[in-house]
Amino acid sequence: MPTTKIYYDTISAEMGMGVKEFIEKIPYIGLEVDELSEDYLKLEYTPNRLDYGIPYGIFKTFRGIIGKETGLIEYKVNPPSKTFVVKVDKSVNKIRPHISCFVVKNLSLSDKDIEYIINFQEDLHKTLGRDRRKVSIGIHDLDNIKPPIYYVTENESFRFIPLGFDGELSIKEILEKHPKGIEYGGLIPRNYKLYPILKDSNETVLSMPPIINSVHTQVTEETRNLFIDVTGWDEKAINQVVTLLSTSLADIGGEIYQVKIEYPEKSIISPVLEYDKMTVSINMVNRVLGLNITKDVVIESLERMRYGVEDLNSELLTVIPPYRIDILHPIDIIEDVAIGMGFWNIEPTMEGMFYSEAKHLDLEDFTNKKLLSIFIGLGFIEAMNMMLINKEMQLDYINIHNKEVIEVLNPKTSRNSVRHMLLPGLLENVYRNLNEEYPIKLFEVGWVIESDLKERLKLCAVIGDYKVNYGDIKAVADAMLSDLGMSEISRYEKTEVPFLIKGRAAKLLIKDKEVGFLGELNPEVLLNFGINIPLVTFEIYIEPLFKIYQELS
Amino acid sequence: MKQSKKRKLKKNERIELKELAEVLSINIDRLRGFLEEWRREGDVNISYKFIHIIKPGERLLKYKSLPEIILLKRLIERDEMDLEEARNETRLETDDFNAALAIILKNKLAKIEKSDSRSFLKIIDKKKVLDYIQKKTQIVDLLIQKGGVEFEREEDIDQGLKELINRPGILHTTKRRIEYVTFLKDPRNVLDKIKTQEIRDLTRDIIISGEWRRRKLKEYDVNAISYSLYSGKRHPLRELIQEIREIFFEMGFEEISGPIVETAFVNFDMLFQPQDHPARDMQDTFYLKAPFDKGEIPFPETIDIIKSVHEHGGTTGSKGWEYNWDVDEAKKLILRTHTTAVTIRNLYLNRNRDSLKLFSIGKVFRNETIDYKHLADFMQVDGILMHSRANLRLLMGLLENFFKKLGAEKIKFWPTYFPFTEPSIQPTIYSEKIGEWIELGGAGIFRPEITEPLGIKHPVLAWGLGLERIIMIKYGIDDIREIYFNRLSWLRKRVL
């Protein structure tokens, strides 16, 4: 989950409170302390409140909650200057079609503020930007730009000085050598051999979205005015990013100026900060939260959460701040009522709890009360293994070839398939326990998925010792059958199993239905698992066993 | 213990074990017991050798003679015989008759002549035949009379007998081990020890014979190390699962289950998680590889309504996610990422009911690197309550109840966010044992965008948590992977 870094200095300067008090109260707006360092802390925030990606976004809500500043923030958006236009060439349509921009003036940025802005930009790239694919952001020093600005495409030999380099590089070189070119070059479709470039009327390059800015418009502590470009493939996401960035920069103290963007077929003005409205009924608030609060309390709570509220008697018309892109339904506003009134004021209750009869899953009960008890009674220790396993380990290692198993795409570990039987997992366990006292008696009950995509519950037991043989595991199987009352209807039939010694393997049939196998492990297989003691095993399907058990009772 | 008059025992003289037992009038197994003690104390030496025993075999016992002797004795009376007649007269079984014939022919004692269509057996050398009969009869009679002969070395076996060894069923050969005892000290002193010898193992023999009255039972060191014994045990995770099941049953909940392999439709789309949400990217979810990559949506009648809710909120009063919902994306097969998939399945199937209390426990999967804090497959529990009067305070009350039964002393709730619940709460619990507040699981009320389109009548309270975390706390484990290593040093020795 994303985090926001805040210096302790900023907390005392902006909130006028000590760090301890801040840390105590911050969980009440759903934020968690992730890291506490010498001069800063990091707060973890959730993907619904992306406006918390910058400290000023957190402060404005926090001020509301502690009652310092409540109600709707009216963001002033100044109309565009006539000269400040961004002209979009039609060639960008297939390369990186959408762009939105705005200007911020009269900023006074400390080095910490710049750090905050850059962190915010990175977070937005990762979340809404989906790693810059959907949306990417360019932040520029406005004073080094001469409008109009042109959003065009160039070919690969086009040159400029990218951030982090001293001299000019061609686009081709940037994509091959520059770290950002290598990382994000794949986001530009290559078949057209055209690359997006943002430049001004002096032919000064601002950036190559989504890869890198040029050094020319680099932002420093001296920067007073900013030009922001937001490009990408998803208009909605771009607008959300523009909203979040502009409101945050206004929170720092900047003045927002709109920009006119001229596409071939249309012109748009950006940003347009929307104040959506939604009605919420007091009854619904009380019903959902289980409270009996008055309209006044609801209004006060909402204003603490920085909403605007209009009283419509039994309903409230709430005005939603533009940066609240997470509000989809009145239920989202109701949650804010709970947060605004202080979560600690909501008392747990059992009122509304109704009586009902418990219901067990029969298969679970059979497995736990009967099967597990039988094997524990026989002195076995229960193991539990992961369902994901390396494909070779569950096939080739146990001498099974040409069998289909369920595999997963792009696993982050070598566990690239789902187990189709329990034995391999237990063999791994035995290996790990070779230095323990013998005999080693392990068993597992668990689900497997076979190549027909059916999920089946199985039980597998192994015994390892200096000396152990077929008779030892047959005795276990016999004991289980006897305990289940199935001795008379069971029989063993010699069979061939690839990982069991020929002539020492059998299948178990109950009522003529094959339910499992047992036998001595082939030494070849044992050595594949690094095991140097003889091992016997018994593995069965539980569901058919259970079915027969039910028929008998 | 008196020495009988049969034989006097002498120092450094070897005596057979059997004989010693007779001399001492003592059961041979008991004697063995004493001998072991005496051997350890250096009073006796025990040695053994093998001897070969040859006895009459089945066939020999059956006829009391060799089959060819029987045939030859008939033949010698008339010099030649019709083969068929011979067969009948000798009354030998077919196999035995043929064997006899083979030997006779091999040793050139007789030959077969054919005339017309009949075969005749004719003696070649009468003297040779008589010789043969005499020699063999001598050997056989001796063997049958004595019941068997013994030889110390293979070389000592008679040539005559050696010839018979390879013939099936004629002889029976075995080896016998003879044990010898040699007293290294004065036998009288050694035997006297028996009077004062303490009994170690009290056996059935000793009880029956009453020997225990005459001798002392040795005292043991009660703290001596004996071998280790471990009781069979359930896996700690299994015990926790059982504990949680019991808690839910106590509260009147119904146990449910669902598939591990799910369509993205059930796991995500029915839970209002948008298709271009980060959690659905390959990084966090396990998608199945072809040919198992696509499946059928289990509730096709809901496709249209789910699509409309995602795109613009449907009739729920929500804005929706405002994107183009793709049914093919929803058909992708994955390993479920939460037990909430089981929950929504069962909620939909039970949508006609007025109230529900359900829970499920099962494996869930996340495509993550496995390290000391993270696993790629782990256990989760999901609980839900649906009722017309369900609300946030009841959810908090339920959780308080649930966690107290699990052993928490104090519970607090904080606001948080989950994509499919609103409001969402983060429970934190405190117990003396842990000594600090920790977050455990998550909870909330299902969003109307989920319940309304599916026809679920009333608010749904939901909560879930991962089980491995609890095991780590309970057993003080730092590395989550330990739970699945199944080390016997932990599993065998843990305190129940």
JSON list of N, CA, C and O in Angstrom, two decimals, chain B residues 275-307:
[
{"chain": "B", "resi": 275, "resn": "GLN", "atom": "N", "xyz": [-12.49, -3.78, -13.38]},
{"chain": "B", "resi": 275, "resn": "GLN", "atom": "CA", "xyz": [-11.58, -4.64, -14.12]},
{"chain": "B", "resi": 275, "resn": "GLN", "atom": "C", "xyz": [-10.20, -4.07, -14.32]},
{"chain": "B", "resi": 275, "resn": "GLN", "atom": "O", "xyz": [-9.26, -4.80, -14.57]},
{"chain": "B", "resi": 276, "resn": "ASP", "atom": "N", "xyz": [-10.03, -2.76, -14.22]},
{"chain": "B", "resi": 276, "resn": "ASP", "atom": "CA", "xyz": [-8.68, -2.24, -14.37]},
{"chain": "B", "resi": 276, "resn": "ASP", "atom": "C", "xyz": [-8.10, -1.84, -13.02]},
{"chain": "B", "resi": 276, "resn": "ASP", "atom": "O", "xyz": [-7.29, -0.96, -12.93]},
{"chain": "B", "resi": 277, "resn": "HIS", "atom": "N", "xyz": [-8.53, -2.53, -11.99]},
{"chain": "B", "resi": 277, "resn": "HIS", "atom": "CA", "xyz": [-8.03, -2.30, -10.63]},
{"chain": "B", "resi": 277, "resn": "HIS", "atom": "C", "xyz": [-6.67, -2.98, -10.47]},
{"chain": "B", "resi": 277, "resn": "HIS", "atom": "O", "xyz": [-6.48, -4.07, -10.97]},
{"chain": "B", "resi": 278, "resn": "PRO", "atom": "N", "xyz": [-5.73, -2.32, -9.77]},
{"chain": "B", "resi": 278, "resn": "PRO", "atom": "CA", "xyz": [-4.39, -2.92, -9.61]},
{"chain": "B", "resi": 278, "resn": "PRO", "atom": "C", "xyz": [-4.41, -4.36, -9.10]},
{"chain": "B", "resi": 278, "resn": "PRO", "atom": "O", "xyz": [-3.60, -5.17, -9.51]},
{"chain": "B", "resi": 279, "resn": "ALA", "atom": "N", "xyz": [-5.35, -4.67, -8.22]},
{"chain": "B", "resi": 279, "resn": "ALA", "atom": "CA", "xyz": [-5.35, -6.03, -7.65]},
{"chain": "B", "resi": 279, "resn": "ALA", "atom": "C", "xyz": [-5.59, -7.10, -8.69]},
{"chain": "B", "resi": 279, "resn": "ALA", "atom": "O", "xyz": [-5.26, -8.25, -8.50]},
{"chain": "B", "resi": 280, "resn": "ARG", "atom": "N", "xyz": [-6.17, -6.75, -9.80]},
{"chain": "B", "resi": 280, "resn": "ARG", "atom": "CA", "xyz": [-6.45, -7.75, -10.81]},
{"chain": "B", "resi": 280, "resn": "ARG", "atom": "C", "xyz": [-5.30, -7.96, -11.78]},
{"chain": "B", "resi": 280, "resn": "ARG", "atom": "O", "xyz": [-5.34, -8.84, -12.61]},
{"chain": "B", "resi": 281, "resn": "ASP", "atom": "N", "xyz": [-4.25, -7.13, -11.68]},
{"chain": "B", "resi": 281, "resn": "ASP", "atom": "CA", "xyz": [-3.12, -7.33, -12.58]},
{"chain": "B", "resi": 281, "resn": "ASP", "atom": "C", "xyz": [-2.40, -8.63, -12.22]},
{"chain": "B", "resi": 281, "resn": "ASP", "atom": "O", "xyz": [-2.49, -9.13, -11.13]},
{"chain": "B", "resi": 282, "resn": "MET", "atom": "N", "xyz": [-1.66, -9.11, -13.16]},
{"chain": "B", "resi": 282, "resn": "MET", "atom": "CA", "xyz": [-0.95, -10.37, -12.97]},
{"chain": "B", "resi": 282, "resn": "MET", "atom": "C", "xyz": [-0.11, -10.41, -11.72]},
{"chain": "B", "resi": 282, "resn": "MET", "atom": "O", "xyz": [0.26, -11.48, -11.26]},
{"chain": "B", "resi": 283, "resn": "GLN", "atom": "N", "xyz": [0.27, -9.25, -11.21]},
{"chain": "B", "resi": 283, "resn": "GLN", "atom": "CA", "xyz": [1.19, -9.26, -10.07]},
{"chain": "B", "resi": 283, "resn": "GLN", "atom": "C", "xyz": [0.57, -9.87, -8.84]},
{"chain": "B", "resi": 283, "resn": "GLN", "atom": "O", "xyz": [1.23, -10.50, -8.05]},
{"chain": "B", "resi": 284, "resn": "ASP", "atom": "N", "xyz": [-0.70, -9.68, -8.60]},
{"chain": "B", "resi": 284, "resn": "ASP", "atom": "CA", "xyz": [-1.27, -10.11, -7.33]},
{"chain": "B", "resi": 284, "resn": "ASP", "atom": "C", "xyz": [-2.17, -11.32, -7.41]},
{"chain": "B", "resi": 284, "resn": "ASP", "atom": "O", "xyz": [-2.42, -11.95, -6.42]},
{"chain": "B", "resi": 285, "resn": "THR", "atom": "N", "xyz": [-2.67, -11.61, -8.59]},
{"chain": "B", "resi": 285, "resn": "THR", "atom": "CA", "xyz": [-3.62, -12.71, -8.73]},
{"chain": "B", "resi": 285, "resn": "THR", "atom": "C", "xyz": [-2.99, -13.82, -9.55]},
{"chain": "B", "resi": 285, "resn": "THR", "atom": "O", "xyz": [-2.26, -13.55, -10.50]},
{"chain": "B", "resi": 286, "resn": "PHE", "atom": "N", "xyz": [-3.28, -15.05, -9.20]},
{"chain": "B", "resi": 286, "resn": "PHE", "atom": "CA", "xyz": [-2.84, -16.18, -9.99]},
{"chain": "B", "resi": 286, "resn": "PHE", "atom": "C", "xyz": [-3.88, -16.48, -11.06]},
{"chain": "B", "resi": 286, "resn": "PHE", "atom": "O", "xyz": [-4.98, -16.92, -10.75]},
{"chain": "B", "resi": 287, "resn": "TYR", "atom": "N", "xyz": [-3.52, -16.22, -12.32]},
{"chain": "B", "resi": 287, "resn": "TYR", "atom": "CA", "xyz": [-4.37, -16.64, -13.42]},
{"chain": "B", "resi": 287, "resn": "TYR", "atom": "C", "xyz": [-3.91, -18.01, -13.88]},
{"chain": "B", "resi": 287, "resn": "TYR", "atom": "O", "xyz": [-2.72, -18.30, -13.87]},
{"chain": "B", "resi": 288, "resn": "LEU", "atom": "N", "xyz": [-4.84, -18.85, -14.30]},
{"chain": "B", "resi": 288, "resn": "LEU", "atom": "CA", "xyz": [-4.45, -20.19, -14.72]},
{"chain": "B", "resi": 288, "resn": "LEU", "atom": "C", "xyz": [-3.92, -20.18, -16.15]},
{"chain": "B", "resi": 288, "resn": "LEU", "atom": "O", "xyz": [-4.35, -19.39, -16.98]},
{"chain": "B", "resi": 289, "resn": "LYS", "atom": "N", "xyz": [-3.00, -21.12, -16.39]},
{"chain": "B", "resi": 289, "resn": "LYS", "atom": "CA", "xyz": [-2.39, -21.23, -17.71]},
{"chain": "B", "resi": 289, "resn": "LYS", "atom": "C", "xyz": [-3.30, -22.06, -18.61]},
{"chain": "B", "resi": 289, "resn": "LYS", "atom": "O", "xyz": [-3.98, -22.97, -18.14]},
{"chain": "B", "resi": 290, "resn": "ALA", "atom": "N", "xyz": [-3.30, -21.76, -19.93]},
{"chain": "B", "resi": 290, "resn": "ALA", "atom": "CA", "xyz": [-4.07, -22.56, -20.87]},
{"chain": "B", "resi": 290, "resn": "ALA", "atom": "C", "xyz": [-3.67, -24.02, -20.74]},
{"chain": "B", "resi": 290, "resn": "ALA", "atom": "O", "xyz": [-2.52, -24.32, -20.45]},
{"chain": "B", "resi": 291, "resn": "PRO", "atom": "N", "xyz": [-4.58, -24.97, -20.95]},
{"chain": "B", "resi": 291, "resn": "PRO", "atom": "CA", "xyz": [-5.96, -24.80, -21.44]},
{"chain": "B", "resi": 291, "resn": "PRO", "atom": "C", "xyz": [-6.99, -24.51, -20.36]},
{"chain": "B", "resi": 291, "resn": "PRO", "atom": "O", "xyz": [-8.18, -24.64, -20.59]},
{"chain": "B", "resi": 292, "resn": "PHE", "atom": "N", "xyz": [-6.50, -24.13, -19.13]},
{"chain": "B", "resi": 292, "resn": "PHE", "atom": "CA", "xyz": [-7.45, -23.90, -18.06]},
{"chain": "B", "resi": 292, "resn": "PHE", "atom": "C", "xyz": [-7.67, -22.41, -17.83]},
{"chain": "B", "resi": 292, "resn": "PHE", "atom": "O", "xyz": [-8.06, -22.00, -16.75]},
{"chain": "B", "resi": 293, "resn": "ASP", "atom": "N", "xyz": [-7.40, -21.58, -18.83]},
{"chain": "B", "resi": 293, "resn": "ASP", "atom": "CA", "xyz": [-7.39, -20.14, -18.58]},
{"chain": "B", "resi": 293, "resn": "ASP", "atom": "C", "xyz": [-8.77, -19.49, -18.60]},
{"chain": "B", "resi": 293, "resn": "ASP", "atom": "O", "xyz": [-8.95, -18.40, -18.08]},
{"chain": "B", "resi": 294, "resn": "LYS", "atom": "N", "xyz": [-9.76, -20.15, -19.24]},
{"chain": "B", "resi": 294, "resn": "LYS", "atom": "CA", "xyz": [-11.10, -19.54, -19.30]},
{"chain": "B", "resi": 294, "resn": "LYS", "atom": "C", "xyz": [-12.15, -20.50, -18.78]},
{"chain": "B", "resi": 294, "resn": "LYS", "atom": "O", "xyz": [-12.04, -21.72, -18.96]},
{"chain": "B", "resi": 295, "resn": "GLY", "atom": "N", "xyz": [-13.18, -19.93, -18.16]},
{"chain": "B", "resi": 295, "resn": "GLY", "atom": "CA", "xyz": [-14.25, -20.80, -17.66]},
{"chain": "B", "resi": 295, "resn": "GLY", "atom": "C", "xyz": [-15.59, -20.21, -18.00]},
{"chain": "B", "resi": 295, "resn": "GLY", "atom": "O", "xyz": [-15.70, -19.17, -18.66]},
{"chain": "B", "resi": 296, "resn": "GLU", "atom": "N", "xyz": [-16.65, -20.86, -17.53]},
{"chain": "B", "resi": 296, "resn": "GLU", "atom": "CA", "xyz": [-18.01, -20.36, -17.76]},
{"chain": "B", "resi": 296, "resn": "GLU", "atom": "C", "xyz": [-18.48, -19.62, -16.53]},
{"chain": "B", "resi": 296, "resn": "GLU", "atom": "O", "xyz": [-18.30, -20.06, -15.41]},
{"chain": "B", "resi": 297, "resn": "ILE", "atom": "N", "xyz": [-19.13, -18.49, -16.74]},
{"chain": "B", "resi": 297, "resn": "ILE", "atom": "CA", "xyz": [-19.67, -17.73, -15.62]},
{"chain": "B", "resi": 297, "resn": "ILE", "atom": "C", "xyz": [-20.81, -18.52, -15.01]},
{"chain": "B", "resi": 297, "resn": "ILE", "atom": "O", "xyz": [-21.76, -18.89, -15.72]},
{"chain": "B", "resi": 298, "resn": "PRO", "atom": "N", "xyz": [-20.74, -18.81, -13.70]},
{"chain": "B", "resi": 298, "resn": "PRO", "atom": "CA", "xyz": [-21.74, -19.71, -13.10]},
{"chain": "B", "resi": 298, "resn": "PRO", "atom": "C", "xyz": [-23.15, -19.14, -13.01]},
{"chain": "B", "resi": 298, "resn": "PRO", "atom": "O", "xyz": [-24.10, -19.88, -12.94]},
{"chain": "B", "resi": 299, "resn": "PHE", "atom": "N", "xyz": [-23.28, -17.81, -13.02]},
{"chain": "B", "resi": 299, "resn": "PHE", "atom": "CA", "xyz": [-24.60, -17.21, -12.91]},
{"chain": "B", "resi": 299, "resn": "PHE", "atom": "C", "xyz": [-24.83, -16.26, -14.09]},
{"chain": "B", "resi": 299, "resn": "PHE", "atom": "O", "xyz": [-24.87, -15.04, -13.93]},
{"chain": "B", "resi": 300, "resn": "PRO", "atom": "N", "xyz": [-24.97, -16.80, -15.29]},
{"chain": "B", "resi": 300, "resn": "PRO", "atom": "CA", "xyz": [-25.06, -15.96, -16.50]},
{"chain": "B", "resi": 300, "resn": "PRO", "atom": "C", "xyz": [-26.23, -14.98, -16.47]},
{"chain": "B", "resi": 300, "resn": "PRO", "atom": "O", "xyz": [-26.16, -13.93, -17.11]},
{"chain": "B", "resi": 301, "resn": "GLU", "atom": "N", "xyz": [-27.27, -15.30, -15.69]},
{"chain": "B", "resi": 301, "resn": "GLU", "atom": "CA", "xyz": [-28.42, -14.40, -15.62]},
{"chain": "B", "resi": 301, "resn": "GLU", "atom": "C", "xyz": [-28.07, -13.07, -14.97]},
{"chain": "B", "resi": 301, "resn": "GLU", "atom": "O", "xyz": [-28.82, -12.10, -15.06]},
{"chain": "B", "resi": 302, "resn": "THR", "atom": "N", "xyz": [-26.91, -13.01, -14.31]},
{"chain": "B", "resi": 302, "resn": "THR", "atom": "CA", "xyz": [-26.54, -11.76, -13.64]},
{"chain": "B", "resi": 302, "resn": "THR", "atom": "C", "xyz": [-25.58, -10.91, -14.47]},
{"chain": "B", "resi": 302, "resn": "THR", "atom": "O", "xyz": [-25.25, -9.80, -14.07]},
{"chain": "B", "resi": 303, "resn": "ILE", "atom": "N", "xyz": [-25.13, -11.44, -15.60]},
{"chain": "B", "resi": 303, "resn": "ILE", "atom": "CA", "xyz": [-24.10, -10.74, -16.37]},
{"chain": "B", "resi": 303, "resn": "ILE", "atom": "C", "xyz": [-24.51, -9.32, -16.74]},
{"chain": "B", "resi": 303, "resn": "ILE", "atom": "O", "xyz": [-23.78, -8.36, -16.52]},
{"chain": "B", "resi": 304, "resn": "ASP", "atom": "N", "xyz": [-25.70, -9.18, -17.31]},
{"chain": "B", "resi": 304, "resn": "ASP", "atom": "CA", "xyz": [-26.11, -7.85, -17.77]},
{"chain": "B", "resi": 304, "resn": "ASP", "atom": "C", "xyz": [-26.18, -6.85, -16.64]},
{"chain": "B", "resi": 304, "resn": "ASP", "atom": "O", "xyz": [-25.74, -5.70, -16.77]},
{"chain": "B", "resi": 305, "resn": "ILE", "atom": "N", "xyz": [-26.70, -7.30, -15.51]},
{"chain": "B", "resi": 305, "resn": "ILE", "atom": "CA", "xyz": [-26.88, -6.34, -14.42]},
{"chain": "B", "resi": 305, "resn": "ILE", "atom": "C", "xyz": [-25.53, -5.97, -13.80]},
{"chain": "B", "resi": 305, "resn": "ILE", "atom": "O", "xyz": [-25.30, -4.80, -13.45]},
{"chain": "B", "resi": 306, "resn": "ILE", "atom": "N", "xyz": [-24.63, -6.92, -13.71]},
{"chain": "B", "resi": 306, "resn": "ILE", "atom": "CA", "xyz": [-23.29, -6.62, -13.18]},
{"chain": "B", "resi": 306, "resn": "ILE", "atom": "C", "xyz": [-22.60, -5.62, -14.11]},
{"chain": "B", "resi": 306, "resn": "ILE", "atom": "O", "xyz": [-21.96, -4.67, -13.68]},
{"chain": "B", "resi": 307, "resn": "LYS", "atom": "N", "xyz": [-22.76, -5.85, -15.39]},
{"chain": "B", "resi": 307, "resn": "LYS", "atom": "CA", "xyz": [-22.14, -4.95, -16.38]},
{"chain": "B", "resi": 307, "resn": "LYS", "atom": "C", "xyz": [-22.66, -3.53, -16.18]},
{"chain": "B", "resi": 307, "resn": "LYS", "atom": "O", "xyz": [-21.89, -2.57, -16.13]}
]
